[in-house]
Coordinates of C-alpha atoms in Angstrom, one line a residue:
M1005 CA 103.4 91.6 115.5
S1006 CA 100.0 92.5 114.0
D1007 CA 97.8 90.2 112.0
D1008 CA 98.7 92.1 108.7
E1009 CA 102.4 91.4 109.3
L1010 CA 101.8 87.7 109.9
K1011 CA 99.7 87.3 106.8
T1012 CA 102.1 89.1 104.3
K1013 CA 105.5 87.9 105.6
E1014 CA 107.1 90.8 103.8
P1015 CA 110.7 91.5 104.5
R1016 CA 111.4 94.6 106.6
Q1017 CA 113.3 96.3 103.7
E1018 CA 110.2 96.0 101.4
R1019 CA 107.9 97.4 104.0
R1020 CA 110.4 100.3 104.5
E1021 CA 110.6 101.0 100.8
K1022 CA 106.8 101.2 100.5
K1023 CA 106.6 103.5 103.5
L1024 CA 109.3 105.8 102.1
K1025 CA 107.6 105.9 98.7
K1026 CA 104.3 106.9 100.3
K1027 CA 106.1 109.6 102.3
R1028 CA 107.8 111.0 99.2
E1029 CA 104.5 111.1 97.3
R1030 CA 103.0 113.1 100.2
M1031 CA 105.9 115.4 100.3
S1032 CA 105.7 116.2 96.6
K1033 CA 102.1 117.3 97.0
H1034 CA 102.9 119.6 99.9
S1035 CA 106.0 121.1 98.3
K1036 CA 104.0 122.6 95.5
N1037 CA 101.7 124.3 97.9
L1038 CA 104.6 125.4 100.1
A1039 CA 106.4 126.9 97.1
R1040 CA 103.4 128.9 96.2
V1041 CA 103.1 130.2 99.8
Y1042 CA 106.7 131.3 99.7
M1043 CA 106.4 132.9 96.3
D1044 CA 103.3 134.8 97.4
A1045 CA 105.1 136.0 100.5
I1046 CA 108.1 137.2 98.5
I1047 CA 105.9 139.0 96.0
K1048 CA 103.9 140.6 98.7
R1049 CA 107.1 142.0 100.3
L1050 CA 108.4 143.3 97.0
R1051 CA 105.1 145.1 96.3
G1052 CA 105.2 146.7 99.7
R1053 CA 108.5 148.5 99.0

């Protein structure tokens, strides 16, 4: 166990929920950029035809 874990004494479930929440927030940021990349690729292909 690390020092942080000993100080907080947080249940595993709470730590897990926080971690998942952070992960979801990161994903939402990336998904907008990814959507734009895919849209640009589709438009580029359509214009080429």
